[in-house]
PDB file of C-alpha atoms in Angstrom:
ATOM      1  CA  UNK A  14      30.180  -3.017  53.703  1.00  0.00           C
ATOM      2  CA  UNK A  15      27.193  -1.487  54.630  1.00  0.00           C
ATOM      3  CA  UNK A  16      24.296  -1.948  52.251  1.00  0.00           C
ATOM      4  CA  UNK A  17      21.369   0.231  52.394  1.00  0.00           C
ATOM      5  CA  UNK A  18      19.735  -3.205  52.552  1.00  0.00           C
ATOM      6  CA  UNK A  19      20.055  -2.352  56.309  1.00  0.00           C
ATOM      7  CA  UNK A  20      17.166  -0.275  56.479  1.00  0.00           C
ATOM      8  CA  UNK A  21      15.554  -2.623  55.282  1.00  0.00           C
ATOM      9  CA  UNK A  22      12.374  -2.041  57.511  1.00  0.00           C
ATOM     10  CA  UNK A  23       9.842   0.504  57.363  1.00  0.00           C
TER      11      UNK A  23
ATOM     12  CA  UNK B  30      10.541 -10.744  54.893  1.00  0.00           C
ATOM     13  CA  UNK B  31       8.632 -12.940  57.397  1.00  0.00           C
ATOM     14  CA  UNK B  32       5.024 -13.216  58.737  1.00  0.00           C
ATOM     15  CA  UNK B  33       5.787 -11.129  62.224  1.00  0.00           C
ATOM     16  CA  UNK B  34       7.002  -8.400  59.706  1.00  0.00           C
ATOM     17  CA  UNK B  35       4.279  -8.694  57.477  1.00  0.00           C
ATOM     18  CA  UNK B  36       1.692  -8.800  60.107  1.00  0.00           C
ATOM     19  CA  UNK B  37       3.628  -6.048  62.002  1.00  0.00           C
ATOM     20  CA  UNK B  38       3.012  -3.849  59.007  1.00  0.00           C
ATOM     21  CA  UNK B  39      -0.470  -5.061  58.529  1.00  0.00           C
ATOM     22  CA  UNK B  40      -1.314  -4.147  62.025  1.00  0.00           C
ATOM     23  CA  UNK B  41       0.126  -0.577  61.421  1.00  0.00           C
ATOM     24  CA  UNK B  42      -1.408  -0.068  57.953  1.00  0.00           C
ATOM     25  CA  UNK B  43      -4.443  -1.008  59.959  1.00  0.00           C
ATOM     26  CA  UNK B  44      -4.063   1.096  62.941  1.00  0.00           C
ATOM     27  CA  UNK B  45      -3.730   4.356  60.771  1.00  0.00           C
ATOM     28  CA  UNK B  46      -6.660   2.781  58.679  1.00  0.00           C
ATOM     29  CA  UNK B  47      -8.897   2.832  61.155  1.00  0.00           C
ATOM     30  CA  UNK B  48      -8.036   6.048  62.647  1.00  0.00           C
ATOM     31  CA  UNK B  49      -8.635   7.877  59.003  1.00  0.00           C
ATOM     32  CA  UNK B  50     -11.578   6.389  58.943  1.00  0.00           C
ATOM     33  CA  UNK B  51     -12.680   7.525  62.243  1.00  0.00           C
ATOM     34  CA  UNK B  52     -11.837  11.116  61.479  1.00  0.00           C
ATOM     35  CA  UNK B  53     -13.414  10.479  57.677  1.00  0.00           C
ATOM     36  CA  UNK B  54     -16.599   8.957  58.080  1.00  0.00           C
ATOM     37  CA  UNK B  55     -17.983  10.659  62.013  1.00  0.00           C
ATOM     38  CA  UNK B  56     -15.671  13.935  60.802  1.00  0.00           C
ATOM     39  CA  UNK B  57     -14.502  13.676  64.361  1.00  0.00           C
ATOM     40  CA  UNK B  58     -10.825  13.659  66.464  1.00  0.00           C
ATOM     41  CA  UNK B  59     -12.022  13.345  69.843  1.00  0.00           C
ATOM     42  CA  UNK B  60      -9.759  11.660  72.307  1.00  0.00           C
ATOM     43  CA  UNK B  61      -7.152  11.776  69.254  1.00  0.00           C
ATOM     44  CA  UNK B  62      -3.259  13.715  70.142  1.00  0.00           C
ATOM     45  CA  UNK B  63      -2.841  15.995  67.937  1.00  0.00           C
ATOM     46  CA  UNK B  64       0.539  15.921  68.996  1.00  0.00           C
ATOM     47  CA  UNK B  65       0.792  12.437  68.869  1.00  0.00           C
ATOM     48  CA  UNK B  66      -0.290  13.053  65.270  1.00  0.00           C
ATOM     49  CA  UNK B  67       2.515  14.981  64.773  1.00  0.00           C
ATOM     50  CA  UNK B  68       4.943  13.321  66.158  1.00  0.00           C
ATOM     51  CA  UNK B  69       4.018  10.609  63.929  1.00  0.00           C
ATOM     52  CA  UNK B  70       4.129  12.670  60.859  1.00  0.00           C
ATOM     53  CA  UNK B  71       7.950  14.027  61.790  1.00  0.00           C
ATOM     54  CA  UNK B  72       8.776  10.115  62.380  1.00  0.00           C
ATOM     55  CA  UNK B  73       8.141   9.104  58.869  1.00  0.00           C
ATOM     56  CA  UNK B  74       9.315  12.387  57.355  1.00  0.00           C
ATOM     57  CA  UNK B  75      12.512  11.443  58.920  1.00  0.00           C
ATOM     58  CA  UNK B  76      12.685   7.752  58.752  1.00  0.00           C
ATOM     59  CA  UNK B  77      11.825   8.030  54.545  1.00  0.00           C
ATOM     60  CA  UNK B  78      14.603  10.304  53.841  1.00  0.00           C
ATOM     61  CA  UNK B  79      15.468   7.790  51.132  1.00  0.00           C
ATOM     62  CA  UNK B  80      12.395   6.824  49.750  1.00  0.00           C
ATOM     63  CA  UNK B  81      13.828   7.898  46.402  1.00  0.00           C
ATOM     64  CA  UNK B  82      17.177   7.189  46.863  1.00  0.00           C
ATOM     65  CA  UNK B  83      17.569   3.595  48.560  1.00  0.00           C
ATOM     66  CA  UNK B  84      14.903   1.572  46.712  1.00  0.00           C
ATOM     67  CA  UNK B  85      14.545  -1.899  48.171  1.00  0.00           C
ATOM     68  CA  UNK B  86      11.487  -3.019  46.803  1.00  0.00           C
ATOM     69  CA  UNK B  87       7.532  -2.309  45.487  1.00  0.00           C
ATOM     70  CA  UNK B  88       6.281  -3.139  49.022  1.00  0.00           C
ATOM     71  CA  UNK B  89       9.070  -0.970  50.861  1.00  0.00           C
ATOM     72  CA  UNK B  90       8.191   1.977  49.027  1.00  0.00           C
ATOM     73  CA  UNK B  91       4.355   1.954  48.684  1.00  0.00           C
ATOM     74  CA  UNK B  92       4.387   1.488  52.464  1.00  0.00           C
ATOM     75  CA  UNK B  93       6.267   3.977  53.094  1.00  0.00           C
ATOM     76  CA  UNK B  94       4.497   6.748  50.531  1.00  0.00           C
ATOM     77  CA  UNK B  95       0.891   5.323  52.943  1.00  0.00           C
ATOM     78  CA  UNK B  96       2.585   5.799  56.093  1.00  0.00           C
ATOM     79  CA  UNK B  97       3.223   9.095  55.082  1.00  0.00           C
ATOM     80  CA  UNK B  98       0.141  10.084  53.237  1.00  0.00           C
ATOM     81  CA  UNK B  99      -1.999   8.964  56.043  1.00  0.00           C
ATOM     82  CA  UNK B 100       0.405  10.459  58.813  1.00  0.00           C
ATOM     83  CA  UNK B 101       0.447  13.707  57.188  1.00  0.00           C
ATOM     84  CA  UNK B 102      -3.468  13.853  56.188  1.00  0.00           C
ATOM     85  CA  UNK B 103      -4.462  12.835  59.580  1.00  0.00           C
ATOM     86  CA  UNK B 104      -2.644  15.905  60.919  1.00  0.00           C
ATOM     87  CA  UNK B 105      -3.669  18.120  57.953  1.00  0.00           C
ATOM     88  CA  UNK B 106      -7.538  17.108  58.917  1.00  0.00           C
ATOM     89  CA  UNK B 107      -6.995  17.716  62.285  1.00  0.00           C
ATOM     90  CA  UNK B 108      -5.479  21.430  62.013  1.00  0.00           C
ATOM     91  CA  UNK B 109      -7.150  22.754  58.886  1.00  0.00           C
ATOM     92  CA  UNK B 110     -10.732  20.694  57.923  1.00  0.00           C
ATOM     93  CA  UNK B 111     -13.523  23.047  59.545  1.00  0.00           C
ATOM     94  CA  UNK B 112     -15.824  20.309  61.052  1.00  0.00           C
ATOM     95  CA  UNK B 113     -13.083  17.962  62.424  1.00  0.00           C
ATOM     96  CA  UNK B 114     -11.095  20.490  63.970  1.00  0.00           C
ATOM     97  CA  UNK B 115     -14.061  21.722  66.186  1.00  0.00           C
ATOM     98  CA  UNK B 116     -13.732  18.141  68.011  1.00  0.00           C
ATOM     99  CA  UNK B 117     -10.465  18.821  68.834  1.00  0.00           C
ATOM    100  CA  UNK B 118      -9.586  18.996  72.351  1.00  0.00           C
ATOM    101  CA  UNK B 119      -6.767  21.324  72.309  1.00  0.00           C
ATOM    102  CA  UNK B 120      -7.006  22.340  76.195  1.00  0.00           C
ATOM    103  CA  UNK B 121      -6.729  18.842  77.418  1.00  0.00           C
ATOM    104  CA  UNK B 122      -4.065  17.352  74.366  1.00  0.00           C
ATOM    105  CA  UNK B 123      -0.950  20.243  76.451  1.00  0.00           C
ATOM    106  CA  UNK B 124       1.840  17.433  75.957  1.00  0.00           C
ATOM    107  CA  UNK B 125       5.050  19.685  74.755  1.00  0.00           C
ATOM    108  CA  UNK B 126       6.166  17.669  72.145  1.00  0.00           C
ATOM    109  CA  UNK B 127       9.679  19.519  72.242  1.00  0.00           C
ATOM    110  CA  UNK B 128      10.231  17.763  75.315  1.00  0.00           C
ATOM    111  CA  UNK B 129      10.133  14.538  73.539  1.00  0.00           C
ATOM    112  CA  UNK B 130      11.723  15.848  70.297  1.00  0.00           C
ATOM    113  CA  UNK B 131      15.187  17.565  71.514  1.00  0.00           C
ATOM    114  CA  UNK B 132      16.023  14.549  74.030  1.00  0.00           C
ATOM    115  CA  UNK B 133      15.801  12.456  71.041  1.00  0.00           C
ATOM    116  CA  UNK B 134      17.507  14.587  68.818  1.00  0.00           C
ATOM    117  CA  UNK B 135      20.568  14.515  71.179  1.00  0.00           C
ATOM    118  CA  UNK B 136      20.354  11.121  71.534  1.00  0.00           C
ATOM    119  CA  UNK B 137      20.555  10.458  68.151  1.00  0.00           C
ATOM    120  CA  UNK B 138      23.250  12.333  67.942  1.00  0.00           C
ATOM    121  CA  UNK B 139      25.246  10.138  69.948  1.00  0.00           C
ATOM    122  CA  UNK B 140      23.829   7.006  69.767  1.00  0.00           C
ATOM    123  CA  UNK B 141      23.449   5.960  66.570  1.00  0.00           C
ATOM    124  CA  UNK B 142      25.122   3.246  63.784  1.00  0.00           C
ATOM    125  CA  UNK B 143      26.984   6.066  61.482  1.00  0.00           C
ATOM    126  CA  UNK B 144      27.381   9.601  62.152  1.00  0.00           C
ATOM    127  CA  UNK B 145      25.845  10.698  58.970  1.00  0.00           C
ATOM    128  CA  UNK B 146      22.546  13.015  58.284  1.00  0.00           C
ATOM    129  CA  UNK B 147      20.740  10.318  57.109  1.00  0.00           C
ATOM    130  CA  UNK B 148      21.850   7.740  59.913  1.00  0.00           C
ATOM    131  CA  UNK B 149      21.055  10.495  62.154  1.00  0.00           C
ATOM    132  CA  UNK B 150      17.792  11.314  61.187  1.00  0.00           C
ATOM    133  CA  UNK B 151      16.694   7.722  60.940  1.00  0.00           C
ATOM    134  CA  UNK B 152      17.835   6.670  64.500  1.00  0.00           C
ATOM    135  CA  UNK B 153      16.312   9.887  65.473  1.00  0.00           C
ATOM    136  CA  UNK B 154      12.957   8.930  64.119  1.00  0.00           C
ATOM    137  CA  UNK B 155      13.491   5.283  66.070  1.00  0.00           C
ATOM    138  CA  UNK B 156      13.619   7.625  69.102  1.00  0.00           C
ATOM    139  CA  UNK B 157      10.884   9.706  68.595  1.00  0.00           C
ATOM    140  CA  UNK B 158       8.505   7.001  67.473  1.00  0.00           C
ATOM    141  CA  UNK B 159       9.230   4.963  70.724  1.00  0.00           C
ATOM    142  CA  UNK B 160       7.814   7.978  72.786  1.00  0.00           C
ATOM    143  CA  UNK B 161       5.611   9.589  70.398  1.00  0.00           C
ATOM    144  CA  UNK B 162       2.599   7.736  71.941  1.00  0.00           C
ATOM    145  CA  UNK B 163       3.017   9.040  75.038  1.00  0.00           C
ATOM    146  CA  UNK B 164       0.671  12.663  74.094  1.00  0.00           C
ATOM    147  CA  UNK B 165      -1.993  10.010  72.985  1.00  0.00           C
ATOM    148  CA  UNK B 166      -1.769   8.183  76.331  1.00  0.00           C
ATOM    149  CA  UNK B 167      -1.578  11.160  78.823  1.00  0.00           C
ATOM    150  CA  UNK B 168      -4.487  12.548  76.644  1.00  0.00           C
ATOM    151  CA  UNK B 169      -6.662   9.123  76.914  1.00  0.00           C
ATOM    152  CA  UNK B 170      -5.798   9.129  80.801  1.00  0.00           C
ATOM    153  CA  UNK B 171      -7.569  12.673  80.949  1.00  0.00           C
ATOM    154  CA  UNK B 172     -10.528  12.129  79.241  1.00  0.00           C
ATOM    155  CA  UNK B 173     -11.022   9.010  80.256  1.00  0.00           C
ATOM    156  CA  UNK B 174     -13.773   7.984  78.207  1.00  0.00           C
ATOM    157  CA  UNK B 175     -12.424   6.037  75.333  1.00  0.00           C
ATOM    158  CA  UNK B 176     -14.646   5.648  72.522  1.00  0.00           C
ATOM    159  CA  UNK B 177     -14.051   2.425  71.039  1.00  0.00           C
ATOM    160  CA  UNK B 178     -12.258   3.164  67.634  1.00  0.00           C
ATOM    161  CA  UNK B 179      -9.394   5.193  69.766  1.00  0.00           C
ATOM    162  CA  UNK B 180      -9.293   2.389  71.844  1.00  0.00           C
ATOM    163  CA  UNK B 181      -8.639  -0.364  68.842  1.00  0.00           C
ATOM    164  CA  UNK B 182      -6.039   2.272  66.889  1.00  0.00           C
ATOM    165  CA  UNK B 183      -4.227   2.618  69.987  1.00  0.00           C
ATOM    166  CA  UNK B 184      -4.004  -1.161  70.556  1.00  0.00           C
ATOM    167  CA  UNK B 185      -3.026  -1.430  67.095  1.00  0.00           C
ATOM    168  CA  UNK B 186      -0.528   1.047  67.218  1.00  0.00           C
ATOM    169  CA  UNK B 187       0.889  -1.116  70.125  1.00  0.00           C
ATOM    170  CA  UNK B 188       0.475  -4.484  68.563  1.00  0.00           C
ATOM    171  CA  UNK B 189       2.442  -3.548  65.106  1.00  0.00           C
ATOM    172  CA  UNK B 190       5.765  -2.801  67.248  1.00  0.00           C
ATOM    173  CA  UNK B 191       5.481  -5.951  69.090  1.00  0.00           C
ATOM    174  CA  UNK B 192       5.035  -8.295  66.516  1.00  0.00           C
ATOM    175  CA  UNK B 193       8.289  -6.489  65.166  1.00  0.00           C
ATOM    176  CA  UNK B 194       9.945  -7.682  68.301  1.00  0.00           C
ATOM    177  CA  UNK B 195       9.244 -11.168  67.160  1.00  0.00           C
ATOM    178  CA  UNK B 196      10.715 -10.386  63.551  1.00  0.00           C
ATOM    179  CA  UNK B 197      13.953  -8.650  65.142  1.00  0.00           C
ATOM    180  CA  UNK B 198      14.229 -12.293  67.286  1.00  0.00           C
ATOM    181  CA  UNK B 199      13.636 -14.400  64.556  1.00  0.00           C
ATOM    182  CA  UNK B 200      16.265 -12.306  61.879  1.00  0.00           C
ATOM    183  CA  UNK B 201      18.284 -12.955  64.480  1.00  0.00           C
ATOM    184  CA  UNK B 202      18.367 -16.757  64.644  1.00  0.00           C
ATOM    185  CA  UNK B 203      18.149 -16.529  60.741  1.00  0.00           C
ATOM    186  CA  UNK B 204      20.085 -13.788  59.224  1.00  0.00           C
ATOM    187  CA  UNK B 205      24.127 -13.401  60.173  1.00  0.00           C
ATOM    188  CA  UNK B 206      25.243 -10.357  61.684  1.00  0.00           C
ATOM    189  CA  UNK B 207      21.269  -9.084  61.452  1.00  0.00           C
ATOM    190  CA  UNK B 208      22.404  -7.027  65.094  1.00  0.00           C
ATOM    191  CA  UNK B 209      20.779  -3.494  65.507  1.00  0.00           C
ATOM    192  CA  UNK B 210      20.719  -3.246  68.758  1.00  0.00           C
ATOM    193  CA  UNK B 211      19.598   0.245  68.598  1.00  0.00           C
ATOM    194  CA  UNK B 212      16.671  -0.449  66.617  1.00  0.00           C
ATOM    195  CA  UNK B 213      15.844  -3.477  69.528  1.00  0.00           C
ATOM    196  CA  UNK B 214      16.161  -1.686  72.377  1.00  0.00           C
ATOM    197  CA  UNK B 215      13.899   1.735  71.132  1.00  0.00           C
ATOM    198  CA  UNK B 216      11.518  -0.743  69.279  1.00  0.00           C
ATOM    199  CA  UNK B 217      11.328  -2.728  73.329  1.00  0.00           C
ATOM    200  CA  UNK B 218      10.838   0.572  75.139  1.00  0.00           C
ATOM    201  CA  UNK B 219       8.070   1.692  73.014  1.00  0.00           C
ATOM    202  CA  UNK B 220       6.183  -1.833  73.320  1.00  0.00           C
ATOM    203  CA  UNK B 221       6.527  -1.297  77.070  1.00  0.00           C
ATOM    204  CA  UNK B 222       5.241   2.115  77.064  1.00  0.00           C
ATOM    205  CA  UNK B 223       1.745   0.201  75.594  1.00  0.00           C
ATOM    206  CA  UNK B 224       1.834  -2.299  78.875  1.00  0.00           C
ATOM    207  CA  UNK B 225      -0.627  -0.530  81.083  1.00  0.00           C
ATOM    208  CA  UNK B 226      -2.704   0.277  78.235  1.00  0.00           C
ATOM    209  CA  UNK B 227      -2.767  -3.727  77.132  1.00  0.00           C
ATOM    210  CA  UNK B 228      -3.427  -4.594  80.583  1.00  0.00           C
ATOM    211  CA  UNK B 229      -6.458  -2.114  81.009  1.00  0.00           C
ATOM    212  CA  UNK B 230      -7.849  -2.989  77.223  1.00  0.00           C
ATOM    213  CA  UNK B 231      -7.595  -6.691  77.798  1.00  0.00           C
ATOM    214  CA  UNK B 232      -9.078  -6.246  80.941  1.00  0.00           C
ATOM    215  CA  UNK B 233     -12.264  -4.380  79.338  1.00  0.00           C
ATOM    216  CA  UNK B 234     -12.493  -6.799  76.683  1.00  0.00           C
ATOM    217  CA  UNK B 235     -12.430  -9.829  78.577  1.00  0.00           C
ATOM    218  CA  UNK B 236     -14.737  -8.195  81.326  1.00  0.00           C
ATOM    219  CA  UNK B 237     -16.896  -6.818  78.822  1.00  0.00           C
ATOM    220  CA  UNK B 238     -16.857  -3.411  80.347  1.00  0.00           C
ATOM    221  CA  UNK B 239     -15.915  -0.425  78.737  1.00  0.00           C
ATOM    222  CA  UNK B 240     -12.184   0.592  78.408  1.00  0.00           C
ATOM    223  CA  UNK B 241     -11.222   3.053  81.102  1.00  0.00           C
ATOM    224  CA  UNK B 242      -7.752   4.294  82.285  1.00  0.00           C
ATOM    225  CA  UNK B 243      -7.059   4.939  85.956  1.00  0.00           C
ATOM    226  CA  UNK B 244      -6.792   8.678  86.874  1.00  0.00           C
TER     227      UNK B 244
END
């Protein structure tokens, strides 16, 4: 699933 | 997180740093896009759509709330405060920044990871940031006299994305299925767009001669 932890970079 | 991010981040906080202070302490913008400015400004307002919604950690979101402070106060000074504004060079700084804004747009549209808003808006601002420079650059190649503080928050500016290169390569090797191949490619192109401008600031810095751009 995608996480949001995949923007994980400003 | 690992040191090319952090110093990647660094070197942006930096860049912005010493641009704000340029425009604070002389109260002056010359040889500064305003439209590169702007450009900026859109690309956080667009990339920190979930600032309050997705929060990953202290760092993540103080960063983000100083990128866009400084973005949107460095535009604010350079429209509305009365002394800075006068060093403005609006008849040389003519770079239509729709023509950089609606190709990405569209791109975004159909490139991108998800077709939601929010994944829309954020490869959008991956886009726009990889060509927002280019205002500055055209505008740096015109006046040609580059007064040293432009010079370092361009080379900054510059620097920040390619030390992210190195964190994309080594999250990579490190992470499992860390691909974004989106993210590499835009984040590659706007490194490159910085080449000639590396070449010609290394070249004044090692020759000890002051930074100028070929017509």
């Amino acid at each position: 699933a995608r996480s949001h932890r995949d923007h994980d970079e400003l | 997180m690992n040191i090319f991010r952090l110093a990647g981040d660094m070197t942006h906080l930096m860049s912005v740093i010493v641009l704000l202070l340029k425009i604070h302490t002389i109260k002056s913008c010359a040889g500064i896009s305003l439209k590169t400015q702007e450009l900026y400004a859109l690309v956080f307002a667009t990339r920190y759509l979930d600032i309050f919604t997705d929060f990953i950690s202290l760092y993540n979101t103080i960063m983000k709330l100083i990128f866009l402070a400084s973005s949107f106060s460095i535009v604010w000074y350079m429209r509305q405060h009365k002394i800075v504004r006068r060093s403005y060079d609006k008849d040389q700084d003519t770079f239509r920044h729709l023509f950089l804004i609606l190709p990405c747009l569209l791109l975004a549209l159909f490139i991108n990871e998800k077709f939601t808003f929010k994944e829309v808006m954020w490869t959008f601002s991956l886009f726009l940031e990889a060509v927002a420079i280019l205002p500055q650059l055209v505008l740096l190649q015109r006046t040609r006299n580059i007064d040293n503080l432009t010079g370092q928050y361009v080379f900054l500016l510059g620097a920040y994305r390619a030390l992210y290169i190195l964190n994309w390569i080594y999250r990579y090797f490190t992470e499992p299925h860390y691909v974004h191949w989106i993210t590499w490619i835009s984040g590659l192109v706007q490194t490159l767009l910085y080449a000639d401008f590396f070449y010609y600031y290394f070249n004044s810095w090692k020759n000890n001669v002051k930074l100028q751009l070929p017509a």
